[in-house]
Short mmCIF file of C-alpha atoms in Angstrom, two decimals:
data_model
loop_
_atom_site.label_atom_id
_atom_site.label_comp_id
_atom_site.label_asym_id
_atom_site.label_seq_id
_atom_site.Cartn_x
_atom_site.Cartn_y
_atom_site.Cartn_z
CA MET N 1 36.32 7.93 -10.25
CA ALA N 2 33.43 6.23 -7.52
CA ALA N 3 31.73 3.52 -8.02
CA ILE N 4 27.70 2.74 -8.84
CA LYS N 5 26.49 1.79 -5.40
CA ASN N 6 23.92 -0.87 -5.42
CA GLN N 7 20.18 -0.80 -3.91
CA SER N 8 21.09 -1.87 -1.15
CA GLU N 9 24.80 -0.03 -0.50
CA LEU N 10 21.81 2.88 -1.29
CA ASN N 11 19.88 1.42 1.25
CA ARG N 12 22.44 1.40 4.24
CA GLU N 13 23.85 4.85 3.32
CA ILE N 14 20.25 5.84 3.34
CA GLU N 15 19.28 4.16 6.78
CA GLU N 16 22.06 5.34 8.75
CA LEU N 17 20.81 8.82 7.90
CA ILE N 18 17.65 8.34 9.00
CA LYS N 19 19.11 6.36 12.81
CA ASN N 20 21.78 10.19 13.19
CA LYS N 21 19.13 12.33 12.00
CA ASP N 22 16.80 11.47 14.49
CA ALA N 23 19.05 10.82 16.93
CA SER N 24 20.43 14.07 16.94
CA LYS N 25 16.61 15.38 16.42
CA GLN N 26 17.86 17.11 13.56
CA THR N 27 15.52 18.64 10.29
CA TYR N 28 15.23 17.04 7.15
CA SER N 29 17.07 19.74 4.49
CA GLU N 30 15.22 18.68 0.22
CA GLU N 31 18.50 17.45 -0.01
CA ASP N 32 17.84 14.64 2.35
CA LYS N 33 14.42 14.37 1.32
CA ALA N 34 15.61 13.78 -2.48
CA PHE N 35 18.04 10.76 -0.81
CA VAL N 36 16.31 9.14 1.58
CA SER N 37 13.59 9.01 -2.15
CA GLN N 38 15.37 6.64 -3.27
CA TYR N 39 15.37 4.27 -1.01
CA VAL N 40 13.80 0.96 -2.13
CA GLY N 41 11.93 -2.71 -0.02
CA SER N 42 13.88 -5.81 -0.50
CA GLY N 43 11.62 -6.45 -4.19
CA GLY N 44 14.16 -4.41 -5.32
CA GLU N 45 16.97 -5.76 -4.42
CA SER N 46 18.41 -8.16 -7.22
CA THR N 47 22.28 -8.14 -5.69
CA THR N 48 21.57 -9.35 -1.80
CA GLY N 49 20.18 -12.70 -3.12
CA LYS N 50 16.76 -12.16 -0.78
CA THR N 51 14.06 -14.33 -0.34
CA GLY N 52 10.99 -13.91 1.67
CA GLU N 53 7.84 -12.75 2.21
CA GLY N 54 9.33 -9.11 2.52
CA ILE N 55 9.71 -9.51 -1.54
CA LEU N 56 6.06 -10.08 -1.69
CA TYR N 57 5.20 -6.94 0.79
CA GLU N 58 7.71 -4.46 -1.37
CA PHE N 59 7.77 -4.01 -5.07
CA TYR N 60 7.66 -0.50 -4.93
CA THR N 61 5.32 0.78 -7.97
CA PRO N 62 6.80 2.88 -11.10
CA THR N 63 5.49 5.96 -11.21
CA TYR N 64 4.68 5.64 -14.68
CA ILE N 65 2.18 2.97 -13.32
CA VAL N 66 1.24 5.96 -9.78
CA GLU N 67 0.23 8.08 -12.36
CA LEU N 68 -1.60 6.34 -14.55
CA MET N 69 -3.61 5.27 -11.33
CA TRP N 70 -4.27 9.18 -10.51
CA GLU N 71 -5.58 9.80 -13.67
CA LEU N 72 -8.54 7.26 -12.82
CA ALA N 73 -9.37 8.63 -9.71
CA TYR N 74 -10.09 11.54 -11.20
CA HIS N 75 -11.46 9.91 -14.33
CA PHE N 76 -13.61 7.75 -11.82
CA GLY N 77 -14.63 11.17 -10.38
CA PHE N 78 -12.73 11.31 -7.42
CA GLU N 79 -11.75 15.58 -6.34
CA GLY N 80 -9.88 15.19 -3.38
CA GLY N 81 -10.86 14.40 0.15
CA GLN N 82 -9.22 11.42 1.93
CA VAL N 83 -6.79 9.16 1.56
CA LEU N 84 -5.96 6.07 2.22
CA GLU N 85 -2.62 3.93 0.98
CA PRO N 86 -2.82 0.69 3.10
CA ALA N 87 0.30 -0.34 2.01
CA CYS N 88 2.17 2.52 1.05
CA GLY N 89 6.17 2.31 0.92
CA THR N 90 7.73 5.09 1.02
CA GLY N 91 5.15 6.90 0.04
CA ARG N 92 5.09 7.47 -3.69
CA PHE N 93 1.17 7.06 -4.42
CA PHE N 94 0.89 10.26 -1.56
CA SER N 95 3.35 12.41 -4.32
CA HIS N 96 0.21 12.98 -6.73
CA ALA N 97 -2.32 13.18 -4.39
CA PRO N 98 -4.17 16.89 -4.34
CA LYS N 99 -2.06 19.10 -1.49
CA GLU N 100 -5.52 20.22 -0.11
CA SER N 101 -6.57 15.71 0.53
CA LYS N 102 -5.75 14.09 3.54
CA LEU N 103 -3.43 11.17 3.85
CA THR N 104 -3.28 7.98 5.35
CA GLY N 105 -0.58 5.21 5.30
CA PHE N 106 0.39 2.08 6.44
CA GLU N 107 3.38 0.59 6.07
CA THR N 108 5.39 -2.51 8.03
CA ASN N 109 8.37 -1.98 7.50
CA PRO N 110 9.97 0.83 10.31
CA ILE N 111 12.50 1.98 7.09
CA SER N 112 9.84 2.75 4.69
CA ALA N 113 6.83 4.00 7.08
CA ARG N 114 9.79 6.31 8.59
CA ILE N 115 10.52 7.98 4.74
CA ALA N 116 7.30 8.83 4.27
CA GLN N 117 6.11 10.08 7.26
CA ILE N 118 9.75 12.52 6.37
CA LEU N 119 8.36 12.62 3.28
CA TYR N 120 5.38 13.86 3.84
CA PRO N 121 5.37 15.26 7.02
CA VAL N 122 1.07 15.37 7.26
CA ALA N 123 0.34 12.53 6.44
CA GLU N 124 -0.91 10.00 9.20
CA ILE N 125 1.89 7.56 9.10
CA HIS N 126 1.48 4.16 10.51
CA ASN N 127 4.22 1.58 10.99
CA PHE N 128 1.53 -1.60 11.66
CA TYR N 129 -0.41 -4.07 9.73
CA PHE N 130 -3.22 -3.15 7.86
CA GLU N 131 -4.92 -5.30 9.91
CA ASN N 132 -4.63 -3.50 13.25
CA ALA N 133 -6.68 -0.77 11.23
CA PHE N 134 -10.27 -2.59 12.63
CA MET N 135 -8.52 -4.07 16.35
CA ILE N 136 -8.69 -2.09 19.23
CA GLN N 137 -5.72 -0.09 19.69
CA PRO N 138 -2.87 -0.18 21.24
CA ARG N 139 -2.89 -4.28 22.27
CA TYR N 140 -4.39 -5.40 19.23
CA VAL N 141 -5.67 -8.71 20.60
CA SER N 142 -9.27 -8.61 19.33
CA ARG N 143 -11.24 -7.30 16.56
CA ILE N 144 -13.29 -3.84 16.83
CA LYS N 145 -16.93 -4.39 18.00
CA GLU N 146 -18.37 -1.22 17.80
CA GLY N 147 -17.97 0.11 14.46
CA LEU N 148 -15.40 -0.05 12.28
CA THR N 149 -12.14 1.02 12.80
CA TRP N 150 -10.80 3.64 14.72
CA LEU N 151 -9.03 5.69 11.98
CA SER N 152 -9.55 9.72 12.24
CA GLY N 153 -9.86 9.22 8.05
CA TYR N 154 -12.82 6.80 8.15
CA PRO N 155 -14.84 6.48 5.30
CA PHE N 156 -12.02 7.50 2.52
CA ASP N 157 -12.86 8.75 -0.39
CA LEU N 158 -10.51 6.81 -2.20
CA ILE N 159 -8.45 4.23 -1.22
CA ILE N 160 -4.81 3.51 -4.36
CA GLY N 161 -2.11 1.86 -3.84
CA ASN N 162 -0.39 -1.99 -3.88
CA PRO N 163 -1.45 -4.48 -2.31
CA PRO N 164 1.28 -7.32 -1.08
CA TYR N 165 0.39 -10.73 -2.87
CA GLY N 166 0.72 -14.14 -1.61
CA ARG N 167 -0.41 -16.03 0.21
CA TYR N 168 -2.55 -14.51 3.09
CA ARG N 169 -0.63 -15.27 6.37
CA ASN N 170 0.67 -12.28 9.33
CA PHE N 171 0.45 -11.85 13.34
CA PHE N 172 -3.27 -10.37 12.37
CA SER N 173 -4.31 -13.11 9.93
CA SER N 174 -5.96 -15.62 12.48
CA TYR N 175 -8.70 -12.65 13.83
CA PHE N 176 -10.33 -12.22 10.34
CA THR N 177 -11.59 -15.43 9.09
CA TRP N 178 -14.77 -14.83 7.43
CA PRO N 179 -14.83 -13.79 4.89
CA LYS N 180 -12.30 -16.84 4.17
CA VAL N 181 -9.07 -15.15 2.68
CA ILE N 182 -5.95 -16.25 1.01
CA GLN N 183 -4.17 -14.48 -0.73
CA ASN N 184 -3.19 -11.31 0.80
CA GLU N 185 -4.39 -8.65 -2.25
CA LEU N 186 -7.62 -10.29 -1.62
CA PHE N 187 -7.32 -8.84 2.15
CA PHE N 188 -6.48 -5.71 1.19
CA MET N 189 -9.57 -5.35 -1.46
CA TYR N 190 -11.76 -6.98 1.03
CA TYR N 191 -11.12 -4.63 3.92
CA GLY N 192 -10.00 -1.35 1.71
CA LEU N 193 -13.58 -1.19 -0.20
CA LYS N 194 -15.16 -1.96 3.24
CA MET N 195 -13.20 1.57 4.60
CA LEU N 196 -14.80 3.67 1.46
CA LYS N 197 -17.64 5.67 1.82
CA LYS N 198 -20.47 5.16 -0.61
CA GLY N 199 -19.17 5.73 -3.90
CA GLY N 200 -15.41 5.97 -3.08
CA LEU N 201 -13.13 3.93 -4.75
CA LEU N 202 -11.03 1.61 -5.34
CA VAL N 203 -7.63 1.96 -7.51
CA TYR N 204 -5.36 -0.92 -6.77
CA ILE N 205 -3.24 -2.73 -9.09
CA ILE N 206 -3.43 -6.65 -8.68
CA PRO N 207 -2.59 -9.66 -10.14
CA ASP N 208 -3.93 -10.74 -12.81
CA ARG N 209 -5.14 -14.03 -11.13
CA PHE N 210 -7.87 -12.37 -9.93
CA MET N 211 -9.78 -11.25 -13.15
CA ARG N 212 -9.11 -14.93 -14.88
CA ASN N 213 -9.01 -17.59 -12.27
CA GLY N 214 -12.24 -19.57 -11.48
CA ALA N 215 -12.85 -20.81 -8.39
CA THR N 216 -10.05 -19.76 -6.03
CA TYR N 217 -11.59 -16.82 -6.51
CA SER N 218 -15.04 -17.37 -6.26
CA GLN N 219 -15.86 -16.61 -2.60
CA MET N 220 -14.69 -13.03 -2.23
CA LYS N 221 -15.45 -12.11 -5.35
CA LYS N 222 -19.31 -12.63 -4.52
CA GLU N 223 -18.28 -10.90 -1.05
CA MET N 224 -16.57 -8.32 -3.52
CA GLY N 225 -19.97 -7.98 -5.16
CA TRP N 226 -22.56 -7.21 -2.25
CA ILE N 227 -20.45 -4.19 -1.60
CA CYS N 228 -19.30 -2.51 -4.83
CA LYS N 229 -19.20 -2.69 -9.44
CA LEU N 230 -15.79 -3.35 -10.86
CA LEU N 231 -15.93 0.44 -12.64
CA ASP N 232 -12.71 -0.86 -14.69
CA ALA N 233 -9.90 -2.80 -15.39
CA TYR N 234 -6.70 -2.60 -17.80
CA HIS N 235 -3.87 -6.05 -18.17
CA LEU N 236 -0.65 -4.19 -17.32
CA PRO N 237 2.34 -4.89 -19.68
CA PRO N 238 5.50 -6.63 -17.41
CA VAL N 239 5.72 -3.57 -14.66
CA PHE N 240 8.35 -5.68 -12.51
CA PRO N 241 11.21 -7.02 -13.89
CA LYS N 242 12.73 -9.07 -11.37
CA THR N 243 8.89 -10.80 -10.88
CA SER N 244 7.31 -12.85 -13.25
CA ILE N 245 3.85 -11.65 -11.64
CA SER N 246 1.10 -10.82 -14.21
CA THR N 247 -0.58 -7.87 -13.39
CA ASP N 248 -3.71 -5.35 -13.77
CA ILE N 249 -5.14 -2.42 -12.97
CA ILE N 250 -8.26 -2.22 -11.70
CA VAL N 251 -11.48 0.15 -10.71
CA LEU N 252 -13.97 -0.91 -7.88
CA GLN N 253 -16.52 1.96 -6.08
CA ARG N 254 -18.09 1.62 -2.74
CA THR N 255 -22.16 0.91 -3.78
#
């Protein structure tokens, strides 16, 4: 009987398959797609001892939470259209989007981004930081001065996902000095809201400290309050088994 592979071993096999398939320009069968969909980022690798920033970015969302968040989007009026997932991983949220929706995703992990493109070939997947959406192509060394973004799907009807948590600091954070952002989730919330059309929805799973924290989040809450209203929020039981972070689902509407 073959030994059960741990996630790290499975990830390596998936990466090797993608490397070989892409190098030989082979198409992916349905069996291949089912196999690569098992990839989990470093947040899911309990046996490898990984630590660091990757952990914050790659706790991929359980299917039942994805389904619940889509139900909330429909409940509050989403009927299809342009959908953005600013930290899409392998595209778990895309799997529940209406067929006629136009999908856009950002993902910093190149393997995860490639898998998202394999699984959702009509989606527009960018292996960039979300910050790059607001910067001038192709060098990304300055902010866009006229308009907000170069994304073809802008403005969006729905922004949905599980943004990274933790201290806001990366290659591009120095270009975003006002309003002052101290946490990753705040960047994804504020700039996600800016991407929405009026009446558009943002549905995120975020750390519960946003809803209950005082002074630390007060300035960003004030800034967001100018451009959105809170429609709903739910405190969740433990969702991610390998982290102690408590989370909420939050539903905001662009005003």
